[in-house]
């Protein structure tokens, strides 16, 4: 890694499934370091599920030492219960990121889609295909949530205004 390259952690917050991705490099030569999915069992209590998501994200932070975190903004939700749960997971993660003093960038789904595919209305398959091409992956990323996290991190990397677009600190 070059000294001027930043490590970016991308997060797609969710209650039952949180995607994460770690990237570095530049807009023209991004490198995918790690990605995955944090899942919690539906039969666990709400607080336990949130605690597990936080613990697993902390492991990723401690392993990769990101400089910046890119998080998906909640854009809209048709299901109120799901929206509340995503909001709770997102809130728990934002508190965790503050604990680590990590700068946070936020992007809406259309911003992410536009950055990755050139189309702010792209579907998940288009995003996954572009990620496969960009990172020379043998197959598309299987988990939508993990793919979204990679796309969110790539959006932050491609914006090239990391130091001026920090919205939460």
PDB file of C-alpha atoms in Angstrom:
ATOM      1  CA  UNK A   1       0.000   0.000   0.000  1.00  0.00           C
ATOM      2  CA  UNK A   2       1.312   3.451  -0.918  1.00  0.00           C
ATOM      3  CA  UNK A   3       1.498   5.994   1.923  1.00  0.00           C
ATOM      4  CA  UNK A   4      -1.136   8.235   0.313  1.00  0.00           C
ATOM      5  CA  UNK A   5      -3.605   5.368  -0.089  1.00  0.00           C
ATOM      6  CA  UNK A   6      -6.351   5.170   2.461  1.00  0.00           C
ATOM      7  CA  UNK A   7      -8.000   2.019   3.734  1.00  0.00           C
ATOM      8  CA  UNK A   8     -11.760   2.333   3.425  1.00  0.00           C
ATOM      9  CA  UNK A   9     -14.289   0.219   5.288  1.00  0.00           C
ATOM     10  CA  UNK A  10     -17.676   0.019   3.595  1.00  0.00           C
ATOM     11  CA  UNK A  11     -20.723  -0.961   5.638  1.00  0.00           C
ATOM     12  CA  UNK A  12     -24.210  -1.916   4.527  1.00  0.00           C
ATOM     13  CA  UNK A  13     -25.984  -1.926   7.907  1.00  0.00           C
ATOM     14  CA  UNK A  14     -28.713  -4.398   8.649  1.00  0.00           C
ATOM     15  CA  UNK A  15     -30.292  -6.080  11.623  1.00  0.00           C
ATOM     16  CA  UNK A  16     -30.022  -9.684  10.477  1.00  0.00           C
ATOM     17  CA  UNK A  17     -27.381  -9.165   7.789  1.00  0.00           C
ATOM     18  CA  UNK A  18     -24.669  -6.511   7.681  1.00  0.00           C
ATOM     19  CA  UNK A  19     -22.294  -6.410   4.739  1.00  0.00           C
ATOM     20  CA  UNK A  20     -18.740  -5.160   5.104  1.00  0.00           C
ATOM     21  CA  UNK A  21     -15.869  -4.538   2.710  1.00  0.00           C
ATOM     22  CA  UNK A  22     -12.322  -3.228   2.975  1.00  0.00           C
ATOM     23  CA  UNK A  23     -10.708  -1.477  -0.007  1.00  0.00           C
ATOM     24  CA  UNK A  24      -7.595   0.493  -0.759  1.00  0.00           C
ATOM     25  CA  UNK A  25      -5.923   1.835  -3.873  1.00  0.00           C
ATOM     26  CA  UNK A  26      -7.135   4.608  -6.129  1.00  0.00           C
ATOM     27  CA  UNK A  27     -10.134   5.382  -8.292  1.00  0.00           C
ATOM     28  CA  UNK A  28      -8.327   3.891 -11.284  1.00  0.00           C
ATOM     29  CA  UNK A  29      -6.773   0.943  -9.441  1.00  0.00           C
ATOM     30  CA  UNK A  30      -8.949  -0.103  -6.492  1.00  0.00           C
ATOM     31  CA  UNK A  31      -7.954  -3.184  -4.522  1.00  0.00           C
ATOM     32  CA  UNK A  32     -10.404  -5.330  -2.589  1.00  0.00           C
ATOM     33  CA  UNK A  33      -8.761  -6.500   0.633  1.00  0.00           C
ATOM     34  CA  UNK A  34     -11.645  -8.231   2.389  1.00  0.00           C
ATOM     35  CA  UNK A  35     -15.417  -8.496   2.328  1.00  0.00           C
ATOM     36  CA  UNK A  36     -18.082 -10.523   4.016  1.00  0.00           C
ATOM     37  CA  UNK A  37     -21.412 -10.820   5.690  1.00  0.00           C
ATOM     38  CA  UNK A  38     -22.256 -10.581   9.374  1.00  0.00           C
ATOM     39  CA  UNK A  39     -25.399 -12.558  10.131  1.00  0.00           C
ATOM     40  CA  UNK A  40     -27.326 -12.804  13.372  1.00  0.00           C
ATOM     41  CA  UNK A  41     -29.815 -15.499  14.289  1.00  0.00           C
ATOM     42  CA  UNK A  42     -33.450 -14.434  14.287  1.00  0.00           C
ATOM     43  CA  UNK A  43     -34.111 -16.264  17.562  1.00  0.00           C
ATOM     44  CA  UNK A  44     -31.715 -14.035  19.537  1.00  0.00           C
ATOM     45  CA  UNK A  45     -32.922 -11.033  21.506  1.00  0.00           C
ATOM     46  CA  UNK A  46     -32.700  -7.684  19.780  1.00  0.00           C
ATOM     47  CA  UNK A  47     -29.917  -6.295  22.002  1.00  0.00           C
ATOM     48  CA  UNK A  48     -27.840  -9.471  21.556  1.00  0.00           C
ATOM     49  CA  UNK A  49     -28.137  -9.265  17.775  1.00  0.00           C
ATOM     50  CA  UNK A  50     -27.000  -5.631  17.764  1.00  0.00           C
ATOM     51  CA  UNK A  51     -24.126  -6.477  20.121  1.00  0.00           C
ATOM     52  CA  UNK A  52     -22.986  -9.280  17.797  1.00  0.00           C
ATOM     53  CA  UNK A  53     -22.993  -6.974  14.775  1.00  0.00           C
ATOM     54  CA  UNK A  54     -20.948  -4.395  16.700  1.00  0.00           C
ATOM     55  CA  UNK A  55     -18.471  -7.023  17.968  1.00  0.00           C
ATOM     56  CA  UNK A  56     -17.888  -8.390  14.485  1.00  0.00           C
ATOM     57  CA  UNK A  57     -17.435  -4.940  12.953  1.00  0.00           C
ATOM     58  CA  UNK A  58     -14.943  -4.142  15.722  1.00  0.00           C
ATOM     59  CA  UNK A  59     -12.979  -7.263  14.709  1.00  0.00           C
ATOM     60  CA  UNK A  60     -12.843  -5.991  11.127  1.00  0.00           C
ATOM     61  CA  UNK A  61     -11.717  -2.548  12.351  1.00  0.00           C
ATOM     62  CA  UNK A  62      -8.999  -4.036  14.551  1.00  0.00           C
ATOM     63  CA  UNK A  63      -7.799  -6.333  11.760  1.00  0.00           C
ATOM     64  CA  UNK A  64      -7.656  -3.787   8.925  1.00  0.00           C
ATOM     65  CA  UNK A  65      -7.305  -0.393  10.686  1.00  0.00           C
ATOM     66  CA  UNK A  66      -9.388   1.639   8.220  1.00  0.00           C
ATOM     67  CA  UNK A  67      -8.802   5.368   7.843  1.00  0.00           C
ATOM     68  CA  UNK A  68     -12.367   6.123   6.746  1.00  0.00           C
ATOM     69  CA  UNK A  69     -15.718   4.347   6.883  1.00  0.00           C
ATOM     70  CA  UNK A  70     -18.395   4.667   4.210  1.00  0.00           C
ATOM     71  CA  UNK A  71     -21.932   3.825   5.322  1.00  0.00           C
ATOM     72  CA  UNK A  72     -25.122   3.560   3.335  1.00  0.00           C
ATOM     73  CA  UNK A  73     -27.720   6.193   4.194  1.00  0.00           C
ATOM     74  CA  UNK A  74     -31.220   4.932   4.711  1.00  0.00           C
ATOM     75  CA  UNK A  75     -32.932   6.151   1.573  1.00  0.00           C
ATOM     76  CA  UNK A  76     -36.484   4.884   1.980  1.00  0.00           C
ATOM     77  CA  UNK A  77     -38.196   1.794   3.268  1.00  0.00           C
ATOM     78  CA  UNK A  78     -41.525   0.277   2.417  1.00  0.00           C
ATOM     79  CA  UNK A  79     -41.550  -1.872   5.560  1.00  0.00           C
ATOM     80  CA  UNK A  80     -41.621   0.173   8.787  1.00  0.00           C
ATOM     81  CA  UNK A  81     -40.375  -2.670  10.990  1.00  0.00           C
ATOM     82  CA  UNK A  82     -37.412  -3.312   8.693  1.00  0.00           C
ATOM     83  CA  UNK A  83     -36.623   0.406   8.525  1.00  0.00           C
ATOM     84  CA  UNK A  84     -36.593   0.651  12.319  1.00  0.00           C
ATOM     85  CA  UNK A  85     -34.344  -2.391  12.650  1.00  0.00           C
ATOM     86  CA  UNK A  86     -31.915  -1.097  10.027  1.00  0.00           C
ATOM     87  CA  UNK A  87     -31.928   2.260  11.834  1.00  0.00           C
ATOM     88  CA  UNK A  88     -31.078   0.546  15.112  1.00  0.00           C
ATOM     89  CA  UNK A  89     -28.201  -1.390  13.533  1.00  0.00           C
ATOM     90  CA  UNK A  90     -26.974   1.736  11.785  1.00  0.00           C
ATOM     91  CA  UNK A  91     -27.111   3.713  15.039  1.00  0.00           C
ATOM     92  CA  UNK A  92     -25.182   1.040  16.924  1.00  0.00           C
ATOM     93  CA  UNK A  93     -22.534   1.037  14.197  1.00  0.00           C
ATOM     94  CA  UNK A  94     -22.252   4.844  14.125  1.00  0.00           C
ATOM     95  CA  UNK A  95     -21.656   4.860  17.893  1.00  0.00           C
ATOM     96  CA  UNK A  96     -18.993   2.182  17.441  1.00  0.00           C
ATOM     97  CA  UNK A  97     -17.276   4.142  14.676  1.00  0.00           C
ATOM     98  CA  UNK A  98     -17.267   7.228  16.893  1.00  0.00           C
ATOM     99  CA  UNK A  99     -15.654   5.173  19.657  1.00  0.00           C
ATOM    100  CA  UNK A 100     -12.802   4.426  17.235  1.00  0.00           C
ATOM    101  CA  UNK A 101     -12.716   8.084  16.087  1.00  0.00           C
ATOM    102  CA  UNK A 102     -13.211   7.025  12.474  1.00  0.00           C
ATOM    103  CA  UNK A 103     -14.410   9.615   9.957  1.00  0.00           C
ATOM    104  CA  UNK A 104     -17.698   8.593   8.373  1.00  0.00           C
ATOM    105  CA  UNK A 105     -18.894   9.217   4.823  1.00  0.00           C
ATOM    106  CA  UNK A 106     -22.533   8.579   3.990  1.00  0.00           C
ATOM    107  CA  UNK A 107     -23.974   7.752   0.577  1.00  0.00           C
ATOM    108  CA  UNK A 108     -27.489   7.077  -0.652  1.00  0.00           C
ATOM    109  CA  UNK A 109     -28.129   3.990  -2.797  1.00  0.00           C
ATOM    110  CA  UNK A 110     -28.483   6.089  -6.001  1.00  0.00           C
ATOM    111  CA  UNK A 111     -25.107   7.758  -5.314  1.00  0.00           C
ATOM    112  CA  UNK A 112     -23.486   4.344  -4.882  1.00  0.00           C
ATOM    113  CA  UNK A 113     -25.133   2.927  -8.008  1.00  0.00           C
ATOM    114  CA  UNK A 114     -24.045   5.938 -10.052  1.00  0.00           C
ATOM    115  CA  UNK A 115     -20.441   5.689  -8.829  1.00  0.00           C
ATOM    116  CA  UNK A 116     -20.180   1.962  -9.556  1.00  0.00           C
ATOM    117  CA  UNK A 117     -22.196   1.534 -12.766  1.00  0.00           C
ATOM    118  CA  UNK A 118     -22.732   5.031 -14.134  1.00  0.00           C
ATOM    119  CA  UNK A 119     -26.485   4.553 -13.638  1.00  0.00           C
ATOM    120  CA  UNK A 120     -28.164   5.765 -10.439  1.00  0.00           C
ATOM    121  CA  UNK A 121     -31.018   3.311 -11.038  1.00  0.00           C
ATOM    122  CA  UNK A 122     -28.914   0.176 -11.631  1.00  0.00           C
ATOM    123  CA  UNK A 123     -30.181  -3.081 -10.201  1.00  0.00           C
ATOM    124  CA  UNK A 124     -28.289  -5.457  -7.913  1.00  0.00           C
ATOM    125  CA  UNK A 125     -27.207  -7.747 -10.771  1.00  0.00           C
ATOM    126  CA  UNK A 126     -25.682  -4.811 -12.663  1.00  0.00           C
ATOM    127  CA  UNK A 127     -23.781  -3.731  -9.555  1.00  0.00           C
ATOM    128  CA  UNK A 128     -22.522  -7.246  -8.892  1.00  0.00           C
ATOM    129  CA  UNK A 129     -21.393  -7.631 -12.524  1.00  0.00           C
ATOM    130  CA  UNK A 130     -19.486  -4.325 -12.400  1.00  0.00           C
ATOM    131  CA  UNK A 131     -17.813  -5.300  -9.118  1.00  0.00           C
ATOM    132  CA  UNK A 132     -16.802  -8.622 -10.665  1.00  0.00           C
ATOM    133  CA  UNK A 133     -15.230  -6.772 -13.615  1.00  0.00           C
ATOM    134  CA  UNK A 134     -13.553  -4.045 -11.551  1.00  0.00           C
ATOM    135  CA  UNK A 135     -11.978  -6.454  -9.062  1.00  0.00           C
ATOM    136  CA  UNK A 136     -11.353  -9.318 -11.535  1.00  0.00           C
ATOM    137  CA  UNK A 137     -13.372 -11.751  -9.436  1.00  0.00           C
ATOM    138  CA  UNK A 138     -13.967 -15.255 -10.822  1.00  0.00           C
ATOM    139  CA  UNK A 139     -17.681 -14.934 -10.015  1.00  0.00           C
ATOM    140  CA  UNK A 140     -20.045 -12.252  -8.710  1.00  0.00           C
ATOM    141  CA  UNK A 141     -20.193 -11.639  -4.964  1.00  0.00           C
ATOM    142  CA  UNK A 142     -23.006 -13.922  -3.798  1.00  0.00           C
ATOM    143  CA  UNK A 143     -24.373 -11.883  -0.908  1.00  0.00           C
ATOM    144  CA  UNK A 144     -26.284  -8.734  -1.891  1.00  0.00           C
ATOM    145  CA  UNK A 145     -25.312  -7.149   1.433  1.00  0.00           C
ATOM    146  CA  UNK A 146     -21.593  -7.860   0.995  1.00  0.00           C
ATOM    147  CA  UNK A 147     -21.751  -6.627  -2.618  1.00  0.00           C
ATOM    148  CA  UNK A 148     -23.491  -3.461  -1.426  1.00  0.00           C
ATOM    149  CA  UNK A 149     -20.720  -2.900   1.136  1.00  0.00           C
ATOM    150  CA  UNK A 150     -18.063  -3.294  -1.583  1.00  0.00           C
ATOM    151  CA  UNK A 151     -19.992  -0.838  -3.762  1.00  0.00           C
ATOM    152  CA  UNK A 152     -20.299   1.664  -0.892  1.00  0.00           C
ATOM    153  CA  UNK A 153     -16.555   1.517  -0.207  1.00  0.00           C
ATOM    154  CA  UNK A 154     -15.818   1.839  -3.926  1.00  0.00           C
ATOM    155  CA  UNK A 155     -18.106   4.875  -4.099  1.00  0.00           C
ATOM    156  CA  UNK A 156     -16.074   6.537  -1.345  1.00  0.00           C
ATOM    157  CA  UNK A 157     -12.806   5.655  -3.067  1.00  0.00           C
ATOM    158  CA  UNK A 158     -13.996   6.886  -6.450  1.00  0.00           C
ATOM    159  CA  UNK A 159     -15.322  10.200  -5.161  1.00  0.00           C
ATOM    160  CA  UNK A 160     -11.719  11.388  -4.554  1.00  0.00           C
ATOM    161  CA  UNK A 161     -12.853  13.995  -2.076  1.00  0.00           C
ATOM    162  CA  UNK A 162     -12.434  11.947   1.055  1.00  0.00           C
ATOM    163  CA  UNK A 163     -11.074  14.746   3.188  1.00  0.00           C
ATOM    164  CA  UNK A 164     -13.761  17.273   2.288  1.00  0.00           C
ATOM    165  CA  UNK A 165     -16.858  15.104   2.333  1.00  0.00           C
ATOM    166  CA  UNK A 166     -16.775  13.928   5.931  1.00  0.00           C
ATOM    167  CA  UNK A 167     -20.274  14.438   7.267  1.00  0.00           C
ATOM    168  CA  UNK A 168     -20.024  12.849  10.690  1.00  0.00           C
ATOM    169  CA  UNK A 169     -17.014  12.900  12.943  1.00  0.00           C
TER     170      UNK A 169
END
